[in-house]
Coordinates of N, CA and C in Angstrom, one line a residue:
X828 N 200.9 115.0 103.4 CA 201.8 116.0 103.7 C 202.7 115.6 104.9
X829 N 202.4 115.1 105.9 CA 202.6 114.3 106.8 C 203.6 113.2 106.8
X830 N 203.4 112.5 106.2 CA 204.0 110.6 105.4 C 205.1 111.7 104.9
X831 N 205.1 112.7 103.8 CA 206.3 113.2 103.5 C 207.3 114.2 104.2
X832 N 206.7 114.9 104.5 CA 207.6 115.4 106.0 C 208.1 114.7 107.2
X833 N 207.6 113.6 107.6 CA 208.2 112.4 108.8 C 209.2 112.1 107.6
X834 N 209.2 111.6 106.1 CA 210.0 110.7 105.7 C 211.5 111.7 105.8
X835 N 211.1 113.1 104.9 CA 212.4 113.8 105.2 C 212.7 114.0 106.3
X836 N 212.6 114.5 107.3 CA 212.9 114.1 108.9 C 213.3 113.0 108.7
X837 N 213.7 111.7 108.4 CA 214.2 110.7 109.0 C 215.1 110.4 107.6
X838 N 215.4 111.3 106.6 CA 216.3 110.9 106.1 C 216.1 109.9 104.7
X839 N 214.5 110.0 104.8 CA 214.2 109.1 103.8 C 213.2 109.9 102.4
X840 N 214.5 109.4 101.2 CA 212.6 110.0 99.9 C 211.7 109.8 99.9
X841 N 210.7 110.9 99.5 CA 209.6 110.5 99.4 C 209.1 109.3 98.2
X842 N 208.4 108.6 98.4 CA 208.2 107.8 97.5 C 207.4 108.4 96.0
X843 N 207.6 108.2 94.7 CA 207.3 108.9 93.9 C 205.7 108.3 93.5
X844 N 205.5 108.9 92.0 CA 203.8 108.4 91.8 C 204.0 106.6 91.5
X845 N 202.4 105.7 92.1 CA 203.2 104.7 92.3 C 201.8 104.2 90.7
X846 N 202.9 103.3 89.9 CA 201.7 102.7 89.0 C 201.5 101.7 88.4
X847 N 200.9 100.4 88.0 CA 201.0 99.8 87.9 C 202.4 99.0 86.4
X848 N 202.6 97.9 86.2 CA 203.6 97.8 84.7 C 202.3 97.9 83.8
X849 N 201.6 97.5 83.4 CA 200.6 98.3 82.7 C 200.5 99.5 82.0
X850 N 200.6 100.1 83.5 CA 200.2 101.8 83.2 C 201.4 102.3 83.1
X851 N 202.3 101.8 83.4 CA 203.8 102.4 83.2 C 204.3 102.6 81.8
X852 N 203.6 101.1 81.0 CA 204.0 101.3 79.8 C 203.0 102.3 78.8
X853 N 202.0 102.3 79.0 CA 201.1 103.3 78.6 C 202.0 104.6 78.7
X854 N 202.2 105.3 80.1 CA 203.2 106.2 80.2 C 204.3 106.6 79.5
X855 N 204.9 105.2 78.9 CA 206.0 105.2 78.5 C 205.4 105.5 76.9
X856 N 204.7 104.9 76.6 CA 204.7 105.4 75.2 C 203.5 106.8 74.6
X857 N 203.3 107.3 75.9 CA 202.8 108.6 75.8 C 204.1 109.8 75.4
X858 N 204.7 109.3 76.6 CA 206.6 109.8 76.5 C 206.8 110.1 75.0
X859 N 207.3 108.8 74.9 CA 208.5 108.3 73.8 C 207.3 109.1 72.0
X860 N 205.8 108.8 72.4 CA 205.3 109.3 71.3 C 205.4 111.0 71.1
X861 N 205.5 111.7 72.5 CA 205.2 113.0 71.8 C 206.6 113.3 71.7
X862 N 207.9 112.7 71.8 CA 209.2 113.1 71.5 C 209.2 112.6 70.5
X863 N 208.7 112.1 69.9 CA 208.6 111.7 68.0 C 207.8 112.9 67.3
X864 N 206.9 112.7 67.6 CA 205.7 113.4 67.1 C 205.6 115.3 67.2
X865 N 205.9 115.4 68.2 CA 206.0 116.8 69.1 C 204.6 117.0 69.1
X866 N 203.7 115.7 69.9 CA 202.6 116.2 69.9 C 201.5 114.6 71.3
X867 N 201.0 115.0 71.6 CA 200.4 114.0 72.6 C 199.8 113.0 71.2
X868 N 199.9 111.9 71.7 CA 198.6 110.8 71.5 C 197.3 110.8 71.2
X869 N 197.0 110.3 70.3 CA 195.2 110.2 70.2 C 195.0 109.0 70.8
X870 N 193.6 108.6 71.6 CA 193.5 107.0 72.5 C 194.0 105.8 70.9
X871 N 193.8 106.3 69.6 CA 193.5 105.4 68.5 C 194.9 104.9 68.4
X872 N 196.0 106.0 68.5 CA 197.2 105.7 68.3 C 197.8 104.5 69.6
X873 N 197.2 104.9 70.7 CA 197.4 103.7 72.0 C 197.0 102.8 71.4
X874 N 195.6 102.3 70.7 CA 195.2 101.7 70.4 C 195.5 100.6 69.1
X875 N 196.3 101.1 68.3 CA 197.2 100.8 67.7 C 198.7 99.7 68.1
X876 N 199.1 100.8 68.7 CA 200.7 100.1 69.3 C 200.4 99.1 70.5
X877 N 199.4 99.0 71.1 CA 199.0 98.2 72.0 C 198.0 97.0 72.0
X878 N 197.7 97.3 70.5 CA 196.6 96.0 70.0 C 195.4 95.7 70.5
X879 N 195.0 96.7 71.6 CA 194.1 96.6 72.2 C 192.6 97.6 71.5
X880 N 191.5 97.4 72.2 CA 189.9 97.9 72.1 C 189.6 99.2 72.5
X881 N 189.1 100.1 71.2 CA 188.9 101.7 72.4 C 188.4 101.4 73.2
X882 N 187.7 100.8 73.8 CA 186.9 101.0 75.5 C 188.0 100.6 76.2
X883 N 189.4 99.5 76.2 CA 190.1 99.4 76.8 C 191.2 100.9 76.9
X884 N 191.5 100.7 75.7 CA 192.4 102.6 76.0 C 191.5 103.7 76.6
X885 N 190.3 103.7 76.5 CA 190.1 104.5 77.2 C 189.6 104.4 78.7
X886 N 189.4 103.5 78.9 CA 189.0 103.4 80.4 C 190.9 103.3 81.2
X887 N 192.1 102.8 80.4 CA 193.7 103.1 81.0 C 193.6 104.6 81.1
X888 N 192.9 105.9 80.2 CA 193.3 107.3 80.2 C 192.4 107.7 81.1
X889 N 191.3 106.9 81.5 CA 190.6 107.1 82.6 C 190.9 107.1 83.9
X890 N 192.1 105.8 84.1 CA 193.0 105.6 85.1 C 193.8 106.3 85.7
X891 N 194.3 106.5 84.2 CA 195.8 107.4 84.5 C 195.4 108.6 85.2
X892 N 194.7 109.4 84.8 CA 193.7 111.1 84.8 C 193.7 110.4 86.1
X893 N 192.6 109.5 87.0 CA 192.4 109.5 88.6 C 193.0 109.3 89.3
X894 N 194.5 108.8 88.3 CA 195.2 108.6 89.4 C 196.5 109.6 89.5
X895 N 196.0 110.6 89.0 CA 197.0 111.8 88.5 C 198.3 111.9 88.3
X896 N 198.4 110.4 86.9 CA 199.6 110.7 86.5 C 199.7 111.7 85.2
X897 N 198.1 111.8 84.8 CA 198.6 112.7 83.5 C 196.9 113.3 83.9
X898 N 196.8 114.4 83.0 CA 196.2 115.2 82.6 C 195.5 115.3 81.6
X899 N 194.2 115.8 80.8 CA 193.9 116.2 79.7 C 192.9 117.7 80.0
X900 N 192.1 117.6 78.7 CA 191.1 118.6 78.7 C 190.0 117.6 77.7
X901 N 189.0 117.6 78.7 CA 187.8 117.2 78.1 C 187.1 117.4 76.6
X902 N 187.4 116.8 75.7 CA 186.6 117.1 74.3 C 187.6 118.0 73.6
X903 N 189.0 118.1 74.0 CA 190.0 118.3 72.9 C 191.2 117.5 72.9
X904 N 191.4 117.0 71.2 CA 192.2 115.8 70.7 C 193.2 116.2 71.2
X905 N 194.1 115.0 71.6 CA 195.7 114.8 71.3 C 196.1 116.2 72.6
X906 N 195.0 116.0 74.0 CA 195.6 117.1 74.9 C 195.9 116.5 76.6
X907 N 196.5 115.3 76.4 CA 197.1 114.3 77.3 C 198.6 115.1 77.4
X908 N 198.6 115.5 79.0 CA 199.8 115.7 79.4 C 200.5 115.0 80.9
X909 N 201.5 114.6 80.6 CA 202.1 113.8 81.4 C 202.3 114.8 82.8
X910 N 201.8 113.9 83.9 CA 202.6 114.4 85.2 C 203.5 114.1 86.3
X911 N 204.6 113.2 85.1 CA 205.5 112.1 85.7 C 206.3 112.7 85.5
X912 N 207.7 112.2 85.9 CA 208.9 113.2 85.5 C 208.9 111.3 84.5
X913 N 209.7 111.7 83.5 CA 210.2 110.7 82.3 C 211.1 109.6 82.9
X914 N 211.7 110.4 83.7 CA 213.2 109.6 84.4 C 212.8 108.3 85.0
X915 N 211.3 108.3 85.8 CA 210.8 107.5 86.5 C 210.0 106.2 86.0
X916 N 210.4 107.0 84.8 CA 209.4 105.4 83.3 C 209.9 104.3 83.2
X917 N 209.2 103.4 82.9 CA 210.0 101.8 82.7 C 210.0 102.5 81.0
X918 N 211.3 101.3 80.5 CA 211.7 101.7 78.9 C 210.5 100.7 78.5
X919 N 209.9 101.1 77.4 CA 209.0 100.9 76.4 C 209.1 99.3 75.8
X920 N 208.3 98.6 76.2 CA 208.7 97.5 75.7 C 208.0 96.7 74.4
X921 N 209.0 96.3 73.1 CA 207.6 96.0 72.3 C 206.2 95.3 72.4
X922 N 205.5 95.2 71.9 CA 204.3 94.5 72.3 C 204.6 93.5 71.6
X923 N 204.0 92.5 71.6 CA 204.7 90.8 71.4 C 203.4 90.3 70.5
X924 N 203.6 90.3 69.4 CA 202.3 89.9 68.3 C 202.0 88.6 69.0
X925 N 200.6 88.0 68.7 CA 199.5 87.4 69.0 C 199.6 85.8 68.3
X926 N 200.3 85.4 68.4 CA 200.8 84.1 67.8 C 199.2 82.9 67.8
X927 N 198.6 82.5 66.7 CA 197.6 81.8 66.9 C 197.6 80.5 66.1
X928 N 196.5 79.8 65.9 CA 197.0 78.4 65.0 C 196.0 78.5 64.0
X929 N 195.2 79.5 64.5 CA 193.6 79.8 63.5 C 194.4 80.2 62.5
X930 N 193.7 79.4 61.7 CA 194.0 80.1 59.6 C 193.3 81.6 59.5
X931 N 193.6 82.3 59.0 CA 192.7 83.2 58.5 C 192.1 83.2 57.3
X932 N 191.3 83.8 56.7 CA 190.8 83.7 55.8 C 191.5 84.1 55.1

Protein backbone atom coordinates (compact mmCIF):
# COMPACT_ATOMS: atom_id res chain seq x y z
CA UNK A 1 0.00 0.00 0.00
CA UNK A 2 2.99 2.03 0.58
CA UNK A 3 5.24 1.19 -2.80
CA UNK A 4 1.82 2.40 -4.34
CA UNK A 5 1.15 5.51 -2.66
CA UNK A 6 5.05 6.88 -2.73
CA UNK A 7 4.71 5.81 -6.58
CA UNK A 8 1.57 8.18 -7.09
CA UNK A 9 3.21 10.85 -5.02
CA UNK A 10 5.93 10.94 -7.38
CA UNK A 11 4.03 10.80 -10.41
CA UNK A 12 4.65 7.27 -11.21
CA UNK A 13 2.06 4.03 -12.06
CA UNK A 14 1.65 1.63 -10.22
CA UNK A 15 3.19 -1.29 -11.61
CA UNK A 16 0.40 -3.85 -12.69
CA UNK A 17 0.18 -7.90 -11.87
CA UNK A 18 3.58 -9.05 -12.81
CA UNK A 19 3.80 -12.70 -14.70
CA UNK A 20 5.81 -14.69 -16.19
CA UNK A 21 5.60 -15.34 -20.72
CA UNK A 22 4.42 -18.59 -19.75
CA UNK A 23 1.75 -17.64 -17.62
CA UNK A 24 0.86 -14.80 -19.75
CA UNK A 25 -0.03 -17.05 -22.38
CA UNK A 26 -2.05 -19.39 -20.28
CA UNK A 27 -3.87 -16.04 -19.35
CA UNK A 28 -4.21 -15.22 -22.71
CA UNK A 29 -5.88 -18.21 -23.75
CA UNK A 30 -8.14 -18.38 -20.76
CA UNK A 31 -9.18 -14.84 -22.29
CA UNK A 32 -9.54 -15.44 -25.84
CA UNK A 33 -11.30 -19.03 -24.82
CA UNK A 34 -14.21 -17.79 -22.82
CA UNK A 35 -14.87 -15.01 -25.54
CA UNK A 36 -15.43 -17.95 -27.93
CA UNK A 37 -17.00 -20.21 -25.74
CA UNK A 38 -18.89 -17.80 -23.17
CA UNK A 39 -17.65 -20.00 -20.71
CA UNK A 40 -14.12 -20.61 -18.68
CA UNK A 41 -11.76 -23.48 -19.60
CA UNK A 42 -11.54 -26.92 -18.35
CA UNK A 43 -7.51 -27.72 -17.28
CA UNK A 44 -8.21 -30.58 -20.36
CA UNK A 45 -8.91 -27.93 -22.80
CA UNK A 46 -5.33 -26.00 -21.61
CA UNK A 47 -4.23 -29.18 -22.06
CA UNK A 48 -5.05 -29.61 -25.41
CA UNK A 49 -4.00 -26.29 -27.06
CA UNK A 50 -0.80 -26.34 -25.14
CA UNK A 51 0.25 -29.94 -25.72
CA UNK A 52 1.14 -30.29 -22.48
CA UNK A 53 0.39 -33.12 -19.17
CA UNK A 54 -2.49 -32.65 -16.65
CA UNK A 55 -0.11 -32.39 -13.78
CA UNK A 56 1.60 -29.69 -15.80
CA UNK A 57 -1.86 -27.59 -16.42
CA UNK A 58 -2.60 -27.99 -13.27
CA UNK A 59 0.09 -27.23 -11.18
CA UNK A 60 0.17 -23.45 -14.04
CA UNK A 61 -3.75 -23.08 -12.43
CA UNK A 62 -2.09 -23.63 -9.21
CA UNK A 63 0.26 -20.77 -9.98
CA UNK A 64 -1.90 -18.56 -11.35
CA UNK A 65 -4.68 -18.93 -8.20
CA UNK A 66 -1.20 -18.00 -5.67
CA UNK A 67 -0.31 -15.75 -7.51
CA UNK A 68 -3.67 -14.03 -7.77
CA UNK A 69 -4.08 -13.66 -11.22
CA UNK A 70 -7.20 -15.64 -11.55
CA UNK A 71 -9.55 -17.28 -9.32
CA UNK A 72 -11.66 -20.45 -9.08
CA UNK A 73 -13.89 -22.52 -6.81
CA UNK A 74 -12.62 -25.67 -5.57
CA UNK A 75 -14.43 -28.95 -7.13
CA UNK A 76 -16.54 -26.88 -9.68
CA UNK A 77 -15.80 -27.36 -13.56
CA UNK A 78 -15.01 -24.64 -16.00
CA UNK A 79 -15.09 -21.89 -12.73
CA UNK A 80 -11.60 -20.10 -13.48
CA UNK A 81 -12.02 -16.42 -13.34
CA UNK A 82 -9.64 -14.01 -14.62
CA UNK A 83 -8.19 -11.21 -12.35
CA UNK A 84 -6.31 -9.32 -14.97
CA UNK A 85 -7.67 -6.64 -16.86
CA UNK A 86 -7.31 -8.28 -20.80
CA UNK A 87 -5.70 -5.15 -21.96
CA UNK A 88 -2.56 -6.14 -20.03
CA UNK A 89 -2.25 -9.75 -21.96
CA UNK A 90 0.46 -10.67 -24.31
CA UNK A 91 -1.62 -11.76 -27.79
CA UNK A 92 -1.95 -15.50 -27.91
CA UNK A 93 0.63 -17.08 -29.66
CA UNK A 94 0.26 -20.46 -31.63
CA UNK A 95 1.90 -23.27 -30.16
CA UNK A 96 4.56 -24.59 -32.54
CA UNK A 97 3.94 -28.47 -33.27
CA UNK A 98 6.76 -30.82 -32.04
CA UNK A 99 8.78 -31.55 -35.12
CA UNK A 100 10.65 -35.04 -34.56
CA UNK A 101 12.61 -37.59 -36.81
CA UNK A 102 11.03 -40.63 -34.87
CA UNK A 103 8.74 -42.64 -37.34
CA UNK A 104 5.65 -43.45 -35.82
CA UNK A 105 4.01 -46.37 -35.91
Amino acid sequence: MNRKLNQLLDGQTPAGPSFTEKQGQYLAFIWAYMQINRQPPAERDMQRYFGVTPPSVHQMVLTLERSGLIRRQPGVARSIQLLVDHDILPKLQPVQPVITSVQRY
